[in-house]
Coordinates of C-alpha atoms in Angstrom, one line a residue:
M72 CA 0.0 0.0 0.0
L73 CA 2.9 2.4 0.8
I74 CA 4.3 1.8 -2.7
R75 CA 0.9 2.4 -4.3
S76 CA 0.6 5.8 -2.6
E77 CA 3.8 6.9 -4.4
V78 CA 2.0 6.9 -7.7
S79 CA -1.7 6.8 -6.9
W80 CA -1.9 10.6 -7.1
I81 CA -1.3 10.4 -10.8
P82 CA -4.5 10.3 -12.9
N83 CA -4.1 7.6 -15.5
K84 CA -6.3 6.6 -18.4
H85 CA -4.3 3.5 -19.5
Y86 CA -5.8 0.1 -19.1
S87 CA -3.0 -1.1 -16.9
G88 CA -4.3 1.2 -14.1
I89 CA -2.1 2.1 -11.2
Y90 CA 0.2 -0.9 -11.8
G91 CA 1.5 0.6 -15.1
L92 CA 2.9 3.5 -13.1
M93 CA 4.8 1.3 -10.6
K94 CA 7.9 1.2 -12.9
L95 CA 8.6 4.8 -11.8
V96 CA 9.4 3.8 -8.2
L97 CA 11.7 0.8 -8.9
T98 CA 14.7 2.7 -7.6
K99 CA 13.0 3.0 -4.2
T100 CA 11.3 -0.4 -4.1
L101 CA 14.1 -2.7 -5.2
P102 CA 17.0 -3.5 -2.9
A103 CA 19.6 -0.7 -2.5
N104 CA 22.4 -3.1 -3.4
L105 CA 20.8 -4.1 -6.8
E106 CA 22.7 -2.1 -9.4
R107 CA 20.9 -3.0 -12.6
V108 CA 17.6 -4.5 -13.7
I109 CA 15.7 -5.4 -16.8
V110 CA 12.0 -4.4 -16.6
L111 CA 9.5 -6.2 -18.8
D112 CA 5.8 -5.8 -19.4
T113 CA 3.8 -9.0 -18.9
D114 CA 2.7 -9.1 -22.5
I115 CA 6.3 -9.8 -23.7
T116 CA 7.4 -12.9 -25.6
F117 CA 11.1 -13.6 -25.8
A118 CA 12.4 -15.3 -28.9
T119 CA 16.0 -15.4 -27.8
D120 CA 18.2 -15.9 -24.8
I121 CA 17.7 -12.9 -22.4
A122 CA 21.5 -13.1 -21.6
E123 CA 22.0 -11.2 -24.9
L124 CA 20.0 -8.3 -23.5
W125 CA 21.9 -8.3 -20.3
A126 CA 25.1 -7.9 -22.3
V127 CA 23.8 -4.6 -23.7
F128 CA 24.4 -2.9 -20.4
H129 CA 28.1 -2.9 -21.3
K130 CA 27.4 -0.5 -24.2
F131 CA 26.0 2.3 -21.9
K132 CA 28.3 5.3 -21.9
G133 CA 28.5 8.6 -19.9
Q134 CA 25.2 9.4 -18.2
Q135 CA 23.1 6.8 -20.0
V136 CA 21.0 5.0 -17.4
L137 CA 18.0 3.9 -19.5
G138 CA 18.0 1.4 -22.3
L139 CA 14.8 1.8 -24.5
V140 CA 13.5 1.0 -27.9
E141 CA 12.0 3.8 -30.0
N142 CA 8.2 3.9 -30.1
Q143 CA 7.0 2.2 -33.3
S144 CA 3.7 4.1 -33.6
D145 CA 3.0 7.8 -34.4
W146 CA 1.4 8.3 -30.9
Y147 CA 3.9 10.9 -29.7
L148 CA 4.0 12.7 -33.1
G149 CA 0.4 13.7 -32.4
N150 CA -1.0 12.9 -35.8
L151 CA -3.2 9.8 -35.2
W152 CA -6.5 11.8 -35.1
K153 CA -7.8 15.3 -35.0
N154 CA -7.0 17.2 -31.7
H155 CA -4.8 14.3 -30.5
R156 CA -2.5 15.8 -27.9
P157 CA 0.2 13.5 -26.5
W158 CA 2.6 14.1 -23.7
P159 CA 6.0 15.6 -24.7
A160 CA 8.5 13.2 -26.2
L161 CA 11.8 13.2 -28.1
G162 CA 10.7 12.6 -31.8
R163 CA 8.7 9.3 -31.8
G164 CA 9.4 8.8 -28.1
Y165 CA 10.3 5.5 -26.5
N166 CA 8.3 2.4 -25.5
T167 CA 8.7 1.2 -21.9
G168 CA 7.6 -2.4 -22.4
V169 CA 11.3 -3.3 -22.2
I170 CA 13.6 -1.1 -20.1
L171 CA 17.2 -1.5 -19.0
L172 CA 17.7 0.4 -15.8
L173 CA 21.0 1.3 -14.1
L174 CA 19.6 1.7 -10.6
D175 CA 22.7 2.8 -8.8
K176 CA 23.3 5.7 -11.2
L177 CA 19.6 6.7 -11.3
R178 CA 19.6 6.9 -7.5
K179 CA 22.7 9.2 -7.6
M180 CA 20.9 11.4 -10.2
K181 CA 17.9 11.7 -7.8
W182 CA 15.6 10.0 -10.2
E183 CA 12.6 10.1 -7.9
Q184 CA 12.7 13.8 -7.6
M185 CA 13.3 14.1 -11.4
W186 CA 10.3 12.2 -12.5
R187 CA 8.0 13.6 -9.8
L188 CA 8.7 17.2 -10.7
T189 CA 8.3 16.5 -14.4
A190 CA 4.9 14.7 -13.8
E191 CA 3.6 17.5 -11.6
R192 CA 4.5 20.1 -14.2
E193 CA 3.0 18.3 -17.2
L194 CA -0.2 17.2 -15.3
M195 CA -1.1 20.9 -14.9
G196 CA -1.8 21.0 -18.6
M197 CA -2.4 17.3 -19.6
L198 CA -4.6 16.5 -16.5
S199 CA -3.8 12.7 -16.8
T200 CA -1.5 10.2 -18.4
S201 CA -2.7 8.2 -21.4
L202 CA 0.1 5.6 -21.5
A203 CA 0.9 5.4 -17.7
D204 CA 4.6 5.4 -16.9
Q205 CA 5.6 5.7 -20.6
D206 CA 4.3 9.3 -20.8
I207 CA 6.3 10.3 -17.7
F208 CA 9.5 8.6 -18.9
N209 CA 9.2 10.3 -22.2
A210 CA 8.6 13.7 -20.7
V211 CA 11.8 13.3 -18.5
I212 CA 13.8 12.1 -21.5
K213 CA 12.6 15.1 -23.6
Q214 CA 14.3 17.3 -21.0
N215 CA 17.3 15.0 -20.5
P216 CA 18.1 13.2 -23.8
F217 CA 21.5 12.1 -22.5
L218 CA 19.8 9.5 -20.1
V219 CA 18.9 7.1 -23.0
Y220 CA 20.8 4.4 -24.7
Q221 CA 18.6 3.5 -27.7
L222 CA 18.2 -0.2 -28.1
P223 CA 17.9 -1.8 -31.6
C224 CA 14.2 -2.1 -32.4
F225 CA 14.2 -5.9 -32.5
W226 CA 14.4 -5.8 -28.6
N227 CA 10.8 -4.6 -28.5
V228 CA 8.8 -5.3 -31.6
Q229 CA 5.5 -3.6 -30.8
L230 CA 2.3 -5.0 -32.2
S231 CA -0.4 -2.4 -31.4
D232 CA -2.7 -1.5 -34.3
H233 CA -1.0 1.8 -35.0
T234 CA 2.6 0.6 -35.1
R235 CA 5.0 0.3 -38.0
S236 CA 6.8 -2.7 -36.5
E237 CA 7.3 -4.3 -39.9
Q238 CA 9.9 -1.6 -40.7
C239 CA 11.9 -3.0 -37.8
Y240 CA 12.7 -6.4 -39.3
R241 CA 13.3 -7.8 -42.7
D242 CA 12.4 -11.3 -41.7
V243 CA 10.6 -12.7 -38.7
S244 CA 13.6 -14.8 -37.9
D245 CA 15.4 -11.5 -36.9
L246 CA 13.1 -11.0 -33.9
K247 CA 14.3 -11.1 -30.3
V248 CA 11.3 -9.7 -28.3
I249 CA 7.7 -9.5 -29.4
H250 CA 5.5 -7.1 -27.4
W251 CA 1.7 -7.5 -27.6
N252 CA 1.2 -3.9 -26.5
S253 CA -2.4 -3.6 -27.5
P254 CA -5.6 -4.1 -25.5
K255 CA -6.5 -6.6 -28.3
K256 CA -3.4 -8.7 -27.4
L257 CA -3.4 -11.7 -29.7
R258 CA -6.1 -10.3 -32.0
V259 CA -4.0 -7.4 -33.1
K260 CA -3.6 -6.5 -36.8
N261 CA -0.2 -7.4 -38.3
K262 CA 0.6 -9.3 -41.5
H263 CA 2.8 -11.7 -39.5
V264 CA 0.4 -12.1 -36.5
E265 CA -0.1 -15.8 -37.1
F266 CA 3.6 -16.4 -36.8
F267 CA 3.8 -14.3 -33.6
R268 CA 0.7 -16.0 -32.1
N269 CA 2.0 -19.5 -32.8
L270 CA 5.4 -18.6 -31.3
Y271 CA 3.6 -17.3 -28.2
L272 CA 1.4 -20.4 -27.9
T273 CA 4.4 -22.7 -28.4
F274 CA 6.1 -21.1 -25.4
L275 CA 2.9 -21.7 -23.3
E276 CA 3.0 -25.4 -24.2
Y277 CA 6.6 -25.9 -23.2
D278 CA 7.4 -28.2 -20.3
G279 CA 8.8 -25.9 -17.7
N280 CA 10.8 -28.8 -16.1
L281 CA 12.5 -29.3 -19.4
L282 CA 13.4 -25.6 -19.7
R283 CA 14.5 -25.4 -16.1
R284 CA 16.8 -28.5 -15.9
E285 CA 17.7 -29.9 -19.3
L286 CA 18.1 -26.8 -21.3
F287 CA 19.2 -24.0 -19.0
G288 CA 20.2 -25.8 -15.8
C289 CA 18.4 -23.3 -13.5
P290 CA 18.9 -24.1 -9.8
S291 CA 15.8 -25.5 -8.0
E292 CA 14.9 -25.6 -4.4
A293 CA 16.1 -29.2 -4.5
D294 CA 19.5 -28.1 -5.9
V295 CA 19.9 -25.5 -3.2
N296 CA 19.3 -28.1 -0.5
S297 CA 21.0 -30.8 -2.6
E298 CA 23.3 -32.1 0.2
N299 CA 20.4 -33.0 2.5
L300 CA 18.4 -34.3 -0.5
Q301 CA 21.3 -36.5 -1.7
K302 CA 21.7 -37.9 1.8
Q303 CA 18.0 -38.8 1.9
L304 CA 18.1 -40.4 -1.5
S305 CA 21.3 -42.3 -0.8
E306 CA 19.6 -44.0 2.1
L307 CA 17.0 -45.5 -0.4
D308 CA 17.7 -48.9 -1.9
E309 CA 17.3 -48.6 -5.7
D310 CA 16.7 -52.4 -5.9
D311 CA 13.7 -52.0 -3.6
L312 CA 10.6 -52.8 -5.6
C313 CA 8.9 -49.8 -3.8
Y314 CA 11.8 -47.4 -4.6
E315 CA 9.7 -45.2 -6.9
F316 CA 7.1 -44.8 -4.1
R317 CA 9.7 -43.9 -1.6
R318 CA 11.5 -41.4 -3.8
E319 CA 8.3 -39.5 -4.6
R320 CA 8.2 -37.9 -1.1
F321 CA 11.5 -36.1 -1.9
T322 CA 10.4 -34.7 -5.2
V323 CA 10.5 -30.9 -5.3
H324 CA 7.7 -29.6 -7.5
R325 CA 7.6 -26.2 -9.2
T326 CA 4.7 -24.4 -7.6
H327 CA 2.8 -21.3 -8.7
L328 CA 0.8 -19.9 -5.7
Y329 CA -2.2 -17.7 -6.4
F330 CA -2.3 -18.5 -10.1
L331 CA -5.4 -16.2 -10.4
H332 CA -6.2 -13.0 -8.6
Y333 CA -7.1 -13.7 -4.9
E334 CA -8.5 -11.2 -2.5
Y335 CA -10.1 -12.0 0.8
E336 CA -10.2 -10.7 4.4
P337 CA -11.3 -13.3 6.9
A338 CA -14.4 -12.4 9.0
A339 CA -13.7 -10.4 12.1
D340 CA -15.5 -12.8 14.4
S341 CA -12.7 -15.4 14.1
T342 CA -15.1 -18.2 12.9
D343 CA -14.2 -18.2 9.3
V344 CA -13.7 -21.5 7.5
T345 CA -11.8 -22.2 4.2
L346 CA -12.8 -25.2 2.1
V347 CA -9.6 -27.1 1.1
A348 CA -9.3 -29.5 -1.8
Q349 CA -7.0 -30.7 -4.6
L350 CA -7.6 -31.7 -8.2
S351 CA -6.2 -32.5 -11.6
M352 CA -7.4 -31.6 -15.0
D353 CA -10.1 -34.3 -15.2
R354 CA -12.0 -32.8 -12.2
L355 CA -12.0 -29.2 -13.4
Q356 CA -15.7 -29.4 -14.2
M357 CA -16.5 -29.7 -10.5
L358 CA -15.2 -26.1 -9.7
E359 CA -18.3 -24.2 -10.8
A360 CA -20.7 -26.5 -8.8
I361 CA -18.6 -26.2 -5.7
C362 CA -18.5 -22.4 -6.0
K363 CA -22.3 -22.4 -6.2
H364 CA -22.6 -24.6 -3.1
W365 CA -19.9 -22.9 -0.9
E366 CA -19.8 -19.1 -0.7
G367 CA -16.9 -18.9 1.7
P368 CA -13.2 -18.9 0.9
I369 CA -11.7 -21.9 -1.0
S370 CA -8.0 -23.1 -1.3
L371 CA -7.3 -25.4 -4.2
A372 CA -4.1 -27.2 -5.2
L373 CA -4.2 -28.1 -8.9
Y374 CA -1.8 -30.8 -10.3
L375 CA -1.2 -29.7 -13.9
S376 CA 1.4 -29.7 -16.7
D377 CA 2.4 -26.3 -18.1
A378 CA 0.1 -26.8 -21.1
E379 CA -2.8 -27.8 -18.8
A380 CA -2.2 -24.7 -16.7
Q381 CA -2.8 -22.6 -19.8
Q382 CA -6.0 -24.6 -20.6
F383 CA -7.2 -24.0 -17.0
L384 CA -6.5 -20.3 -17.3
R385 CA -8.6 -20.1 -20.5
Y386 CA -11.4 -22.2 -18.8
A387 CA -11.4 -20.0 -15.7
Q388 CA -11.4 -16.8 -17.7
G389 CA -14.4 -18.1 -19.7
S390 CA -16.4 -18.9 -16.6
E391 CA -18.7 -16.2 -15.2
V392 CA -19.0 -18.2 -12.0
L393 CA -15.2 -18.5 -11.4
M394 CA -14.4 -15.0 -12.5
S395 CA -17.0 -13.5 -10.1
R396 CA -15.2 -15.1 -7.2
H397 CA -12.1 -13.5 -5.7
N398 CA -12.0 -15.7 -2.6
V399 CA -10.7 -18.8 -4.3
G400 CA -7.0 -19.4 -4.1
Y401 CA -5.7 -21.5 -7.1
H402 CA -2.2 -23.0 -6.5
I403 CA -0.7 -24.8 -9.4
V404 CA 1.7 -27.7 -8.5
Y405 CA 3.4 -28.7 -11.8
K406 CA 3.5 -32.3 -12.8
E407 CA 6.7 -34.3 -12.1
G408 CA 7.3 -38.0 -11.3
Q409 CA 5.1 -41.1 -11.7
F410 CA 2.5 -40.7 -9.0
Y411 CA -0.3 -38.2 -8.1
P412 CA 1.2 -36.5 -5.0
V413 CA -2.2 -36.2 -3.3
N414 CA -1.0 -35.4 0.2
L415 CA 1.6 -32.9 -1.0
L416 CA -1.3 -31.1 -2.9
R417 CA -3.4 -31.1 0.3
N418 CA -0.6 -29.6 2.3
V419 CA 0.0 -26.9 -0.3
A420 CA -3.7 -26.0 -0.2
M421 CA -3.8 -26.1 3.6
K422 CA -0.7 -23.9 4.0
H423 CA -2.2 -21.0 2.0
I424 CA -5.4 -20.3 3.9
S425 CA -6.0 -17.1 5.8
T426 CA -8.9 -18.3 8.0
P427 CA -8.6 -19.9 11.5
Y428 CA -10.4 -23.0 10.4
M429 CA -10.5 -25.3 7.4
F430 CA -12.9 -27.9 6.0
L431 CA -10.7 -30.7 4.5
S432 CA -12.8 -31.9 1.6
D433 CA -12.4 -33.5 -1.8
I434 CA -13.1 -31.9 -5.1
D435 CA -15.8 -34.5 -6.1
F436 CA -18.0 -33.7 -3.2
L437 CA -20.7 -31.0 -3.1
P438 CA -21.3 -29.4 0.3
M439 CA -25.0 -28.9 1.3
Y440 CA -26.3 -25.4 0.6
G441 CA -25.6 -23.3 3.7
L442 CA -22.8 -25.5 5.0
Y443 CA -20.4 -22.5 5.2
E444 CA -22.6 -20.6 7.7
Y445 CA -23.6 -23.7 9.6
L446 CA -19.9 -24.6 10.2
R447 CA -19.1 -21.1 11.4
K448 CA -21.9 -21.4 14.0
S449 CA -20.7 -24.9 15.0
V450 CA -17.2 -23.5 15.5
I451 CA -18.6 -21.3 18.3
Q452 CA -21.0 -23.9 19.7
L453 CA -18.2 -26.6 20.0
D454 CA -15.6 -24.1 21.1
L455 CA -13.1 -25.1 18.5
A456 CA -10.8 -22.2 19.3
N457 CA -9.9 -23.7 22.7
T458 CA -10.4 -27.4 22.2
K459 CA -8.9 -30.1 19.9
K460 CA -11.8 -31.2 17.9
A461 CA -12.4 -32.4 14.4
M462 CA -16.0 -31.7 13.3
I463 CA -17.2 -34.5 11.0
V464 CA -19.4 -33.6 8.0
P465 CA -21.2 -36.9 7.1
A466 CA -20.6 -38.1 3.5
F467 CA -23.1 -39.5 1.1
E468 CA -23.1 -40.4 -2.5
T469 CA -25.2 -40.7 -5.6
L470 CA -24.7 -42.9 -8.6
R471 CA -26.7 -40.5 -10.8
Y472 CA -25.0 -37.9 -12.8
R473 CA -28.1 -35.7 -12.6
L474 CA -29.3 -35.2 -9.1
S475 CA -31.9 -32.9 -7.6
F476 CA -29.7 -31.8 -4.7
P477 CA -31.4 -32.2 -1.3
K478 CA -32.1 -28.8 0.3
S479 CA -32.6 -30.2 3.8
K480 CA -31.7 -33.1 6.0
A481 CA -35.3 -34.3 5.8
E482 CA -35.1 -34.3 2.0
L483 CA -31.8 -36.2 2.1
L484 CA -33.2 -38.9 4.4
S485 CA -36.2 -39.3 2.1
M486 CA -33.7 -39.8 -0.8
L487 CA -31.8 -42.4 1.2
D488 CA -34.9 -44.3 1.9
M489 CA -35.8 -44.2 -1.8
G490 CA -32.4 -45.4 -2.9
T491 CA -31.3 -42.3 -4.9
L492 CA -28.7 -41.6 -2.2
F493 CA -26.4 -43.9 -0.2
T494 CA -24.0 -43.4 2.7
F495 CA -20.6 -42.9 1.1
R496 CA -18.8 -46.0 -0.1
Y497 CA -21.1 -48.3 1.9
H498 CA -21.0 -51.0 -0.8
V499 CA -17.2 -51.0 -1.4
W500 CA -15.4 -49.5 1.7
T501 CA -17.8 -49.5 4.6
K502 CA -15.0 -49.1 7.2
G503 CA -14.0 -45.7 5.9
H504 CA -17.1 -44.0 7.3
A505 CA -18.9 -46.6 9.5
P506 CA -17.8 -44.9 12.8
T507 CA -19.8 -41.8 11.7
N508 CA -22.8 -43.9 12.8
F509 CA -25.3 -42.9 10.2
A510 CA -28.1 -44.7 12.0
K511 CA -27.6 -42.3 15.0
W512 CA -27.2 -39.3 12.6
R513 CA -30.7 -39.9 11.1
T514 CA -32.4 -38.8 14.3
A515 CA -29.6 -36.7 16.0
T516 CA -30.4 -33.1 16.7
T517 CA -27.2 -32.3 18.7
P518 CA -23.5 -33.0 17.9
Y519 CA -22.3 -36.4 19.2
R520 CA -18.9 -37.8 19.7
V521 CA -17.6 -40.9 17.9
E522 CA -14.5 -43.0 18.5
W523 CA -11.7 -43.7 16.1
E524 CA -11.7 -47.1 14.4
A525 CA -9.4 -48.7 11.9
D526 CA -9.5 -47.2 8.4
F527 CA -11.7 -44.3 9.4
E528 CA -11.4 -41.4 6.9
P529 CA -14.2 -38.9 7.5
Y530 CA -14.2 -35.3 6.1
V531 CA -13.5 -32.9 8.9
V532 CA -13.3 -29.3 10.0
V533 CA -10.3 -28.5 12.1
R534 CA -8.2 -25.5 13.2
R535 CA -5.5 -24.4 10.8
D536 CA -2.7 -25.6 13.1
C537 CA -3.7 -29.3 12.7
P538 CA -1.0 -31.8 11.5
E539 CA 0.0 -32.0 7.8
Y540 CA -0.8 -35.0 5.6
D541 CA 2.0 -37.6 5.3
R542 CA 3.7 -37.2 1.9
R543 CA 4.7 -40.9 1.6
F544 CA 1.2 -41.7 0.5
V545 CA 0.8 -40.9 -3.2
G546 CA -1.8 -41.9 -5.8
F547 CA -4.6 -44.0 -4.3
G548 CA -4.9 -45.5 -0.8
W549 CA -4.5 -44.6 2.8
N550 CA -3.8 -40.9 2.3
K551 CA -6.7 -39.7 4.4
V552 CA -6.7 -42.7 6.8
A553 CA -3.2 -41.8 8.0
H554 CA -4.1 -38.2 8.6
I555 CA -7.2 -39.1 10.7
M556 CA -5.0 -41.6 12.7
E557 CA -2.6 -38.8 13.4
L558 CA -5.4 -36.5 14.6
D559 CA -6.6 -39.3 16.9
V560 CA -3.2 -39.9 18.4
Q561 CA -2.9 -36.2 19.1
E562 CA -6.1 -36.5 21.1
Y563 CA -8.5 -34.7 18.8
E564 CA -12.2 -35.5 19.6
F565 CA -14.3 -36.5 16.6
I566 CA -17.7 -34.8 16.7
V567 CA -20.4 -35.5 14.1
L568 CA -22.5 -32.5 13.1
P569 CA -26.2 -33.5 13.1
N570 CA -27.3 -31.1 10.4
A571 CA -24.3 -31.2 8.0
Y572 CA -23.9 -33.3 4.9
M573 CA -21.9 -33.5 1.7
I574 CA -22.6 -35.6 -1.4
H575 CA -20.1 -37.4 -3.6
M576 CA -20.8 -36.9 -7.3
P577 CA -20.1 -39.8 -9.8
H578 CA -17.2 -39.7 -12.2
A579 CA -14.9 -42.0 -14.1
P580 CA -12.3 -43.8 -12.0
S581 CA -9.0 -41.9 -11.5
F582 CA -5.8 -43.2 -13.2
D583 CA -4.4 -44.0 -9.7
I584 CA -7.3 -46.2 -8.5
T585 CA -7.1 -48.1 -11.8
K586 CA -3.4 -48.7 -11.1
F587 CA -4.2 -49.8 -7.6
R588 CA -6.8 -52.3 -8.8
S589 CA -4.7 -53.7 -11.7
N590 CA -1.2 -53.7 -10.3
K591 CA -0.3 -56.2 -7.6
Q592 CA 3.1 -54.5 -6.9
Y593 CA 1.2 -51.2 -6.3
R594 CA -0.9 -52.9 -3.6
I595 CA 2.1 -54.5 -2.0
C596 CA 4.0 -51.2 -1.8
L597 CA 0.9 -49.5 -0.3
K598 CA 0.8 -52.2 2.4
T599 CA 4.5 -51.7 3.1
L600 CA 4.1 -47.9 3.4
K601 CA 1.2 -48.4 5.8
E602 CA 3.3 -50.6 8.1
E603 CA 6.2 -48.2 8.0
F604 CA 3.8 -45.3 8.8
Q605 CA 2.5 -47.2 11.8
Q606 CA 6.0 -48.0 13.0
D607 CA 6.9 -44.3 12.7
M608 CA 3.8 -43.4 14.7
S609 CA 4.9 -45.8 17.5
R610 CA 8.3 -44.2 17.6
R611 CA 6.9 -40.7 17.7
Y612 CA 3.9 -41.2 20.1
G613 CA 5.0 -44.3 22.0
F614 CA 2.4 -46.2 24.0
A615 CA -0.5 -44.0 22.7
A616 CA 0.1 -45.4 19.1
L617 CA 0.0 -49.1 20.1
K618 CA -3.7 -49.4 19.5
Y619 CA -3.3 -48.7 15.8
L620 CA -1.1 -51.9 15.3
T621 CA -3.7 -53.9 17.3
A622 CA -6.6 -52.5 15.3
E623 CA -4.8 -53.3 12.1
N624 CA -4.2 -56.9 13.1
N625 CA -7.9 -57.3 14.1
S626 CA -9.4 -55.7 11.0

């Protein structure tokens, strides 16, 4: 907010809004020991190695502190239409989509004072900027031409409708930077636009892991902590048939937090609850329905490839429902490795909530209408702030793709009796939800406590400080069971909410459940990981964890 106030006093008509003016204050906002920086607009496509552009700094002489490409439209010549009155500029002016800044020299020249005085003077006559920071940069340069080193035009080939960018290159292969500097972006008029568009789309489809490691060798978080990682990996036996499972927990995934705009202030009464879930591309269709059922904040971890992330972006931008919601945090975890890292995804979504409580759900469940408000009231009623409780939301399922969603508990019970709804997984995995005690729930009017039993995996509302999910469990099987077991050993009480419910919607089986069913080695490794998890629990919690080994042997 302090940075915004540095430029918010400048009236600006450009579509970039206040953010377009932020380039003016980089000398102040960037670290004092940073000497030089390349500033790029977000609508830039590089067709070369950026190292070539860094090398241009060596060509600066004297008092040159700004590297800029000449503007390729007639905007600053003032002849685009009748009564067109641009800000002052040197000739055609300069475009600020690509800027090389010598920060240390700019600071010594008192850049901040320089641009501020210029802006105040020009605004007396111009009243507002039309091209944001670019107008102010050009007005300063008009007074101080010695500040600029003019970059060759191929470092910023501008594609707005009024540009003469084609004069900049003989052949499209000469290009280094393409700048989509028009509100129309990819729909701009240019005889080579198809080539430019295809180049841009090709970059979007690139595998970021390939670019990072194989082509450029960029250091990752794993490389930075490589000594510790190598030690952990060296302790694994590569001849172990479960080696790939064990290795998965040490994989470092590229992660893009808040992939879309997120803006939410938790309710002041400290009862706010965030719905937490994870998904991959094949569950994307559930997002709109969940948003219609849950009006509160949501934190989602999406497991996608780079190409799928772009598909998701287009899908979200085309959805009125998703675009109208700013309280949904989308966190992209990029694909790597052989298995679906389900518990890593849950942990990413859990870590990035701003509310005191979270509802740990799955993407293929629809909460009942009004569940958000009901949970907030239950948080107070059950004093979750001062007690270790996990509030259980009973889970049901339908086998019908089109369901008239029950609007009340009475309606749900009627559908259960008619056979259009069932208790969740009652026919294939009864143990997962049996302790919820659905028979008692039918007539319950007050919350009731239930005891942990082997393989229990209910959907719960807990405080945000609850334990993370265990990363050793990937793909299908035991990922939620292990988490509920850890809540139990930490003495969380399991309390079933009498007027809450959620319904699982049918879908095709996931790739991982198919692997589990068809691959004997997969099932053997899962059993091995379960046993090792239980042994770890015994080491960490001692006598309190013995009952889990006993329960497993008896089940």
